[in-house]
CSV table of C-alpha atoms in Angstrom, one decimal:
chain,number,residue,atom,x,y,z
A,1,UNK,CA,134.1,103.9,-10.6
A,2,UNK,CA,132.2,102.9,-13.6
A,3,UNK,CA,128.5,102.1,-13.1
A,4,UNK,CA,129.0,98.5,-14.3
A,5,UNK,CA,131.8,98.0,-11.9
A,6,UNK,CA,129.8,99.5,-9.1
A,7,UNK,CA,127.0,97.0,-9.8
A,8,UNK,CA,129.5,94.2,-9.7
A,9,UNK,CA,130.8,95.4,-6.4
A,10,UNK,CA,127.3,95.6,-4.9
A,11,UNK,CA,126.5,92.2,-6.2
A,12,UNK,CA,129.6,90.7,-4.6
A,13,UNK,CA,128.9,92.4,-1.3
A,14,UNK,CA,125.3,91.0,-1.3
A,15,UNK,CA,126.6,87.6,-2.3
A,16,UNK,CA,129.2,87.7,0.5
A,17,UNK,CA,126.5,88.6,3.0
A,18,UNK,CA,124.3,85.8,1.9
A,19,UNK,CA,127.1,83.2,1.8
A,20,UNK,CA,128.2,84.2,5.3
A,21,UNK,CA,124.6,83.9,6.5
A,22,UNK,CA,124.3,80.4,5.0
A,23,UNK,CA,127.6,79.2,6.4
A,24,UNK,CA,127.6,80.7,9.9
A,25,UNK,CA,123.9,81.3,10.5
A,26,UNK,CA,122.2,78.2,9.0
A,27,UNK,CA,119.2,78.7,11.4
A,28,UNK,CA,118.1,81.5,9.0
A,29,UNK,CA,117.7,79.0,6.2
A,30,UNK,CA,115.8,76.7,8.5
A,31,UNK,CA,113.4,79.4,9.5
A,32,UNK,CA,112.8,80.4,5.9
A,33,UNK,CA,112.2,76.9,4.8
A,34,UNK,CA,109.4,76.6,7.5
A,35,UNK,CA,107.4,79.3,5.7
A,36,UNK,CA,106.0,78.6,2.2
A,37,UNK,CA,107.0,82.1,0.8
A,38,UNK,CA,110.5,81.8,2.3
A,39,UNK,CA,111.4,78.5,0.6
A,40,UNK,CA,112.7,80.1,-2.7
A,41,UNK,CA,114.7,82.7,-0.7
A,42,UNK,CA,116.1,80.0,1.6
A,43,UNK,CA,117.1,77.9,-1.4
A,44,UNK,CA,118.8,80.9,-3.0
A,45,UNK,CA,120.8,81.7,0.1
A,46,UNK,CA,121.9,78.0,0.3
A,47,UNK,CA,123.4,78.4,-3.2
A,48,UNK,CA,125.3,81.5,-2.4
A,49,UNK,CA,128.5,80.0,-0.8
A,50,UNK,CA,129.1,78.0,-4.0
A,51,UNK,CA,128.4,81.0,-6.2
A,52,UNK,CA,130.7,83.2,-4.1
A,53,UNK,CA,133.6,80.9,-4.8
A,54,UNK,CA,133.3,81.5,-8.5
A,55,UNK,CA,132.4,85.2,-8.5
A,56,UNK,CA,135.3,86.2,-6.2
A,57,UNK,CA,138.2,85.0,-8.3
A,58,UNK,CA,136.3,86.1,-11.4
A,59,UNK,CA,136.1,89.7,-10.1
A,60,UNK,CA,139.8,89.6,-9.1
A,61,UNK,CA,140.8,88.6,-12.6
A,62,UNK,CA,138.3,91.2,-14.1
A,63,UNK,CA,140.0,93.9,-12.0
A,64,UNK,CA,143.4,93.0,-13.4
A,65,UNK,CA,142.0,93.0,-17.0
A,66,UNK,CA,140.4,96.4,-16.4
A,67,UNK,CA,143.8,97.9,-15.4
A,68,UNK,CA,145.4,96.4,-18.6
A,69,UNK,CA,142.8,97.6,-21.0
A,70,UNK,CA,140.1,100.2,-20.7
A,71,UNK,CA,138.8,99.9,-24.3
A,72,UNK,CA,137.5,96.3,-24.2
A,73,UNK,CA,133.8,96.0,-23.4
A,74,UNK,CA,133.3,95.4,-19.7
A,75,UNK,CA,131.0,92.4,-20.3
A,76,UNK,CA,133.5,90.8,-22.6
A,77,UNK,CA,136.2,91.2,-20.0
A,78,UNK,CA,134.0,89.7,-17.3
A,79,UNK,CA,133.3,86.7,-19.6
A,80,UNK,CA,137.0,86.2,-20.2
A,81,UNK,CA,137.7,86.5,-16.4
A,82,UNK,CA,135.2,83.8,-15.7
A,83,UNK,CA,136.9,81.2,-17.9
A,84,UNK,CA,139.7,80.2,-15.4
A,85,UNK,CA,137.4,79.8,-12.3
A,86,UNK,CA,134.9,77.8,-14.3
A,87,UNK,CA,137.7,75.6,-15.7
A,88,UNK,CA,138.9,75.0,-12.2
A,89,UNK,CA,135.4,74.2,-11.1
A,90,UNK,CA,135.1,71.4,-13.6
A,91,UNK,CA,138.8,70.3,-13.6
A,92,UNK,CA,139.3,70.0,-9.8
A,93,UNK,CA,136.4,67.4,-9.4
A,94,UNK,CA,137.7,65.4,-12.4
A,95,UNK,CA,141.2,65.3,-10.9
A,96,UNK,CA,140.0,64.7,-7.3
A,97,UNK,CA,137.6,61.9,-8.3
A,98,UNK,CA,140.4,60.1,-10.1
A,99,UNK,CA,142.5,60.1,-6.9
A,100,UNK,CA,139.5,59.0,-4.8
A,101,UNK,CA,138.9,56.0,-7.1
A,102,UNK,CA,142.6,55.0,-6.9
A,103,UNK,CA,142.6,55.3,-3.1
A,104,UNK,CA,139.6,53.1,-2.9
A,105,UNK,CA,141.1,50.4,-5.1
A,106,UNK,CA,144.2,50.4,-3.0
A,107,UNK,CA,142.2,49.8,0.1
A,108,UNK,CA,140.6,46.7,-1.3
A,109,UNK,CA,143.4,45.5,-3.6
A,110,UNK,CA,144.6,42.8,-1.2
A,111,UNK,CA,141.2,41.4,-0.3
A,112,UNK,CA,141.0,37.6,-0.7
A,113,UNK,CA,139.1,34.6,0.6
A,114,UNK,CA,135.6,34.1,2.0
A,115,UNK,CA,134.4,33.7,5.6
A,116,UNK,CA,135.8,30.3,6.6
A,117,UNK,CA,134.0,27.4,8.4
A,118,UNK,CA,136.0,26.7,11.5
A,119,UNK,CA,136.2,23.3,13.0
A,120,UNK,CA,134.7,23.0,16.5
A,121,UNK,CA,136.4,23.8,19.8
A,122,UNK,CA,139.1,26.2,18.6
A,123,UNK,CA,140.4,29.1,20.8
A,124,UNK,CA,139.6,32.5,19.3
A,125,UNK,CA,141.1,36.0,19.9
A,126,UNK,CA,138.9,38.8,18.7
A,127,UNK,CA,140.9,42.1,18.2
A,128,UNK,CA,138.9,45.3,17.5
A,129,UNK,CA,139.6,49.0,17.0
A,130,UNK,CA,139.4,51.4,19.9
A,131,UNK,CA,135.9,52.5,20.9
A,132,UNK,CA,134.2,49.4,19.6
A,133,UNK,CA,132.8,46.4,21.4
A,134,UNK,CA,133.0,45.5,25.1
A,135,UNK,CA,136.4,43.8,25.7
A,136,UNK,CA,135.6,43.1,29.3
A,137,UNK,CA,132.2,41.6,28.7
A,138,UNK,CA,130.9,38.4,27.1
A,139,UNK,CA,128.1,39.7,24.9
A,140,UNK,CA,126.0,38.0,22.2
A,141,UNK,CA,128.7,36.8,19.8
A,142,UNK,CA,130.9,35.7,22.7
A,143,UNK,CA,128.0,33.7,24.2
A,144,UNK,CA,126.9,32.1,21.0
A,145,UNK,CA,130.5,31.1,20.1
A,146,UNK,CA,130.8,29.3,23.4
A,147,UNK,CA,127.3,27.9,23.9
A,148,UNK,CA,127.1,26.5,20.3
A,149,UNK,CA,130.5,24.9,21.0
A,150,UNK,CA,132.0,26.6,18.0
A,151,UNK,CA,134.8,28.0,20.2
A,152,UNK,CA,136.6,26.5,23.1
A,153,UNK,CA,137.5,29.9,24.4
A,154,UNK,CA,137.0,33.6,23.3
A,155,UNK,CA,139.2,36.5,24.2
A,156,UNK,CA,138.3,40.0,23.0
A,157,UNK,CA,141.1,42.6,23.1
A,158,UNK,CA,141.7,46.2,21.8
A,159,UNK,CA,143.6,46.0,18.5
A,160,UNK,CA,146.2,48.6,19.5
A,161,UNK,CA,147.3,46.3,22.4
A,162,UNK,CA,148.4,43.6,19.9
A,163,UNK,CA,150.8,45.9,18.1
A,164,UNK,CA,153.8,44.6,20.0
A,165,UNK,CA,152.9,40.9,19.8
A,166,UNK,CA,150.6,38.4,21.5
A,167,UNK,CA,151.8,39.4,25.0
A,168,UNK,CA,149.4,42.1,26.2
A,169,UNK,CA,150.5,45.0,28.4
A,170,UNK,CA,147.5,44.5,30.6
A,171,UNK,CA,145.5,41.3,31.2
A,172,UNK,CA,142.4,40.5,29.2
A,173,UNK,CA,139.3,38.4,30.0
A,174,UNK,CA,139.3,34.9,28.4
A,175,UNK,CA,135.9,33.2,28.5
A,176,UNK,CA,135.6,29.5,28.2
A,177,UNK,CA,133.5,26.5,29.3
A,178,UNK,CA,135.3,24.4,32.0
A,179,UNK,CA,134.8,22.0,34.9
A,180,UNK,CA,132.7,23.2,37.8
A,181,UNK,CA,134.9,24.6,40.5
A,182,UNK,CA,136.2,27.8,42.0
A,183,UNK,CA,137.0,29.2,38.5
A,184,UNK,CA,133.2,29.5,37.7
A,185,UNK,CA,132.3,33.1,37.1
A,186,UNK,CA,129.3,34.4,35.1
A,187,UNK,CA,129.4,38.0,36.5
A,188,UNK,CA,130.6,39.4,33.1
A,189,UNK,CA,127.9,37.8,31.0
A,190,UNK,CA,125.6,40.4,29.3
A,191,UNK,CA,121.9,39.9,29.1
A,192,UNK,CA,121.2,38.6,25.6
A,193,UNK,CA,117.9,37.0,24.6
A,194,UNK,CA,117.6,34.0,22.3
A,195,UNK,CA,116.5,34.6,18.7
A,196,UNK,CA,113.4,33.1,17.1
A,197,UNK,CA,115.7,30.7,15.2
A,198,UNK,CA,116.9,29.4,18.6
A,199,UNK,CA,113.5,29.2,20.4
A,200,UNK,CA,111.5,28.1,17.3
A,201,UNK,CA,108.8,30.7,17.9
A,202,UNK,CA,108.0,34.3,17.2
A,203,UNK,CA,105.2,34.8,19.7
A,204,UNK,CA,105.1,35.4,23.5
A,205,UNK,CA,106.1,34.6,26.1
A,206,UNK,CA,109.4,36.6,25.9
A,207,UNK,CA,112.4,34.5,24.8
A,208,UNK,CA,114.8,33.2,27.4
A,209,UNK,CA,118.3,34.7,27.8
A,210,UNK,CA,121.2,32.8,26.3
A,211,UNK,CA,122.7,32.1,29.7
A,212,UNK,CA,119.9,29.7,30.5
A,213,UNK,CA,122.0,27.3,28.4
A,214,UNK,CA,124.4,27.2,31.4
A,215,UNK,CA,121.8,25.0,33.3
A,216,UNK,CA,122.3,22.3,30.6
A,217,UNK,CA,126.0,22.6,30.8
A,218,UNK,CA,125.9,22.4,34.6
A,219,UNK,CA,124.3,18.9,34.3
A,220,UNK,CA,127.3,18.0,32.1
A,221,UNK,CA,129.7,19.3,34.9
A,222,UNK,CA,130.6,22.5,33.0
A,223,UNK,CA,130.4,26.2,33.8
A,224,UNK,CA,131.6,29.5,32.5
A,225,UNK,CA,135.2,30.3,33.3
A,226,UNK,CA,136.5,33.9,33.3
A,227,UNK,CA,140.3,34.1,33.4
A,228,UNK,CA,142.6,37.0,33.2
A,229,UNK,CA,145.4,36.3,30.6
A,230,UNK,CA,148.2,38.2,28.9
A,231,UNK,CA,149.2,35.6,26.4
A,232,UNK,CA,146.5,35.6,23.6
A,233,UNK,CA,148.2,33.2,21.2
A,234,UNK,CA,145.1,31.2,20.1
A,235,UNK,CA,144.1,28.9,17.2
A,236,UNK,CA,142.3,31.7,15.4
A,237,UNK,CA,142.8,35.5,15.4
A,238,UNK,CA,139.9,37.7,14.2
A,239,UNK,CA,140.8,41.3,13.5
A,240,UNK,CA,138.2,44.0,12.9
A,241,UNK,CA,139.4,47.5,11.8
A,242,UNK,CA,136.5,49.9,11.8
A,243,UNK,CA,138.2,53.1,12.6
A,244,UNK,CA,135.0,54.9,13.6
A,245,UNK,CA,136.6,56.1,16.9
A,246,UNK,CA,136.5,60.0,17.0
A,247,UNK,CA,140.2,60.0,17.8
A,248,UNK,CA,141.0,59.2,14.2
A,249,UNK,CA,139.4,62.5,13.0
A,250,UNK,CA,138.4,60.9,9.8
A,251,UNK,CA,135.8,61.8,7.2
A,252,UNK,CA,132.1,61.2,7.9
A,253,UNK,CA,129.2,61.9,5.6
A,254,UNK,CA,126.8,62.9,8.4
A,255,UNK,CA,127.0,65.1,11.5
A,256,UNK,CA,127.8,68.7,12.0
A,257,UNK,CA,131.0,70.7,11.2
A,258,UNK,CA,132.9,71.1,8.0
A,259,UNK,CA,133.9,68.4,5.5
A,260,UNK,CA,136.1,70.0,2.9
A,261,UNK,CA,138.1,66.9,1.8
A,262,UNK,CA,138.2,66.6,-2.0
A,263,UNK,CA,138.3,62.8,-1.5
A,264,UNK,CA,135.2,61.9,0.6
A,265,UNK,CA,136.1,58.4,1.8
A,266,UNK,CA,134.7,57.2,5.1
A,267,UNK,CA,136.9,55.1,7.4
A,268,UNK,CA,137.1,51.7,6.0
A,269,UNK,CA,135.8,48.5,7.7
A,270,UNK,CA,138.2,45.6,7.4
A,271,UNK,CA,137.7,42.0,8.6
A,272,UNK,CA,140.6,39.6,8.7
A,273,UNK,CA,140.7,36.0,9.9
A,274,UNK,CA,144.1,34.3,10.7
A,275,UNK,CA,144.9,30.7,11.6
A,276,UNK,CA,147.9,30.1,13.8
A,277,UNK,CA,150.4,27.5,12.5
A,278,UNK,CA,153.8,26.4,13.7
A,279,UNK,CA,155.3,28.8,11.2
A,280,UNK,CA,153.1,31.7,12.4
A,281,UNK,CA,149.9,33.3,11.5
A,282,UNK,CA,148.3,32.5,8.1
A,283,UNK,CA,145.6,34.8,6.8
A,284,UNK,CA,142.5,32.9,5.7
A,285,UNK,CA,140.5,35.9,4.7
A,286,UNK,CA,140.6,39.7,4.3
A,287,UNK,CA,137.5,41.6,3.4
A,288,UNK,CA,137.2,45.4,3.2
A,289,UNK,CA,134.2,47.7,3.0
A,290,UNK,CA,134.7,51.3,1.8
A,291,UNK,CA,132.0,53.9,1.5
A,292,UNK,CA,132.9,56.9,-0.6
A,293,UNK,CA,131.5,59.6,-2.9
A,294,UNK,CA,132.6,61.4,-6.1
A,295,UNK,CA,132.4,65.2,-6.3
A,296,UNK,CA,129.8,66.8,-8.4
A,297,UNK,CA,130.8,69.0,-11.4
A,298,UNK,CA,131.2,71.9,-11.1
A,299,UNK,CA,132.8,72.0,-7.7
A,300,UNK,CA,130.2,73.5,-5.3
A,301,UNK,CA,130.1,74.3,-1.6
A,302,UNK,CA,127.0,73.3,0.2
A,303,UNK,CA,126.3,74.8,3.7
A,304,UNK,CA,125.5,72.6,6.6
A,305,UNK,CA,121.9,72.1,7.5
A,306,UNK,CA,120.4,71.0,10.9
A,307,UNK,CA,116.8,70.3,11.4
A,308,UNK,CA,115.4,66.8,11.6
A,309,UNK,CA,118.9,65.5,10.5
A,310,UNK,CA,122.3,67.2,10.5
A,311,UNK,CA,124.5,67.5,7.5
A,312,UNK,CA,128.0,69.1,7.4
A,313,UNK,CA,129.2,72.0,5.2
A,314,UNK,CA,130.8,70.1,2.3
A,315,UNK,CA,131.7,70.0,-1.3
A,316,UNK,CA,128.6,68.6,-3.1
A,317,UNK,CA,129.0,65.0,-4.2
A,318,UNK,CA,126.9,63.4,-6.8
A,319,UNK,CA,126.4,60.0,-5.3
A,320,UNK,CA,127.4,57.7,-2.5
A,321,UNK,CA,129.1,54.4,-3.3
A,322,UNK,CA,130.2,51.2,-1.6
A,323,UNK,CA,133.2,49.2,-2.8
A,324,UNK,CA,134.6,45.9,-1.6
A,325,UNK,CA,132.7,43.6,0.6
A,326,UNK,CA,129.9,45.2,2.7
A,327,UNK,CA,128.5,43.3,5.6
A,328,UNK,CA,125.3,41.4,5.0
A,329,UNK,CA,122.1,42.0,7.0
A,330,UNK,CA,122.7,41.3,10.6
A,331,UNK,CA,121.7,37.8,11.8
A,332,UNK,CA,121.9,37.0,15.5
A,333,UNK,CA,123.0,33.4,14.9
A,334,UNK,CA,125.7,34.4,12.4
A,335,UNK,CA,129.0,36.1,12.8
A,336,UNK,CA,128.4,38.0,9.7
A,337,UNK,CA,131.3,38.5,7.4
A,338,UNK,CA,133.7,36.8,9.8
A,339,UNK,CA,133.1,33.1,9.8
A,340,UNK,CA,130.5,30.9,8.1
A,341,UNK,CA,129.6,28.7,11.1
A,342,UNK,CA,126.1,28.5,12.4
A,343,UNK,CA,126.1,29.9,16.0
A,344,UNK,CA,122.6,28.8,16.9
A,345,UNK,CA,122.3,27.9,20.6
A,346,UNK,CA,120.1,24.8,20.8
A,347,UNK,CA,117.9,23.6,23.7
A,348,UNK,CA,116.3,27.0,24.5
A,349,UNK,CA,112.5,27.3,24.7
């Protein structure tokens, strides 16, 4: 074996060892980063997986060229062998980023409308993806919809149970305000404290829970009803597709593991509001939020890192982006991005 070829082989073996250490023993990089003198070495090891992806095919092509011609200078053949891997390194991100942009545009292409202002005392069904919300509980939004008299009733159901129509396979809880009687049941109310906008103060004592509003309703002859229903045909249907349930096995920018998708798009968040009419459901609004990133050029593999935070092994992306209609800052008295009604519960001090 020629001395030049031998040096190339030793370089590849050393790079393979470093890349394997970075990918499968990331704790070594963490330990090196904790020492001042080890920072450059840790940074170098972190670059090795990406470099290995270019050196390996380059050496394979170089070996073929060496068999075809023994007279061409070795360095010239190595330079020629590197052309195809480098071209792929720049071409693949360009091609993949175009696909990513088109997929994102398809996700938001049918968005329309704005959060509507609903007239008071409508019945609402809130359908959400698996793993989100508390379908069997009346939490903050549920209580504010009822206690502000925005909604006559609120039913929260898993979205997948609506796939076969408004008749649910298993009963769901429907919360409403009704006449005092045997139907009164507040057992499934969750503890939610009033906001400063509802109490008119930001200082102690601690704010009262929203369910204190039931004392005022009791004087009006009303109480909270909790009924089990299968038919969820209501005036308004609100659908939230978040798709952050682990069962979807979708892409995430954070966390451990490997993220080798060439199209880094996180599961979209979509909010839809429908009004029921004699002819069926009419969509008033559809808004989608998509978080995605474009791959850096050239294509480069970055090893996972876990210390104060955890990042996955992934293709390096140059920036994170948001397309569509992201949710505004959370406000307790607003159902952000869903409806434009003010859900402030009055009469709390």
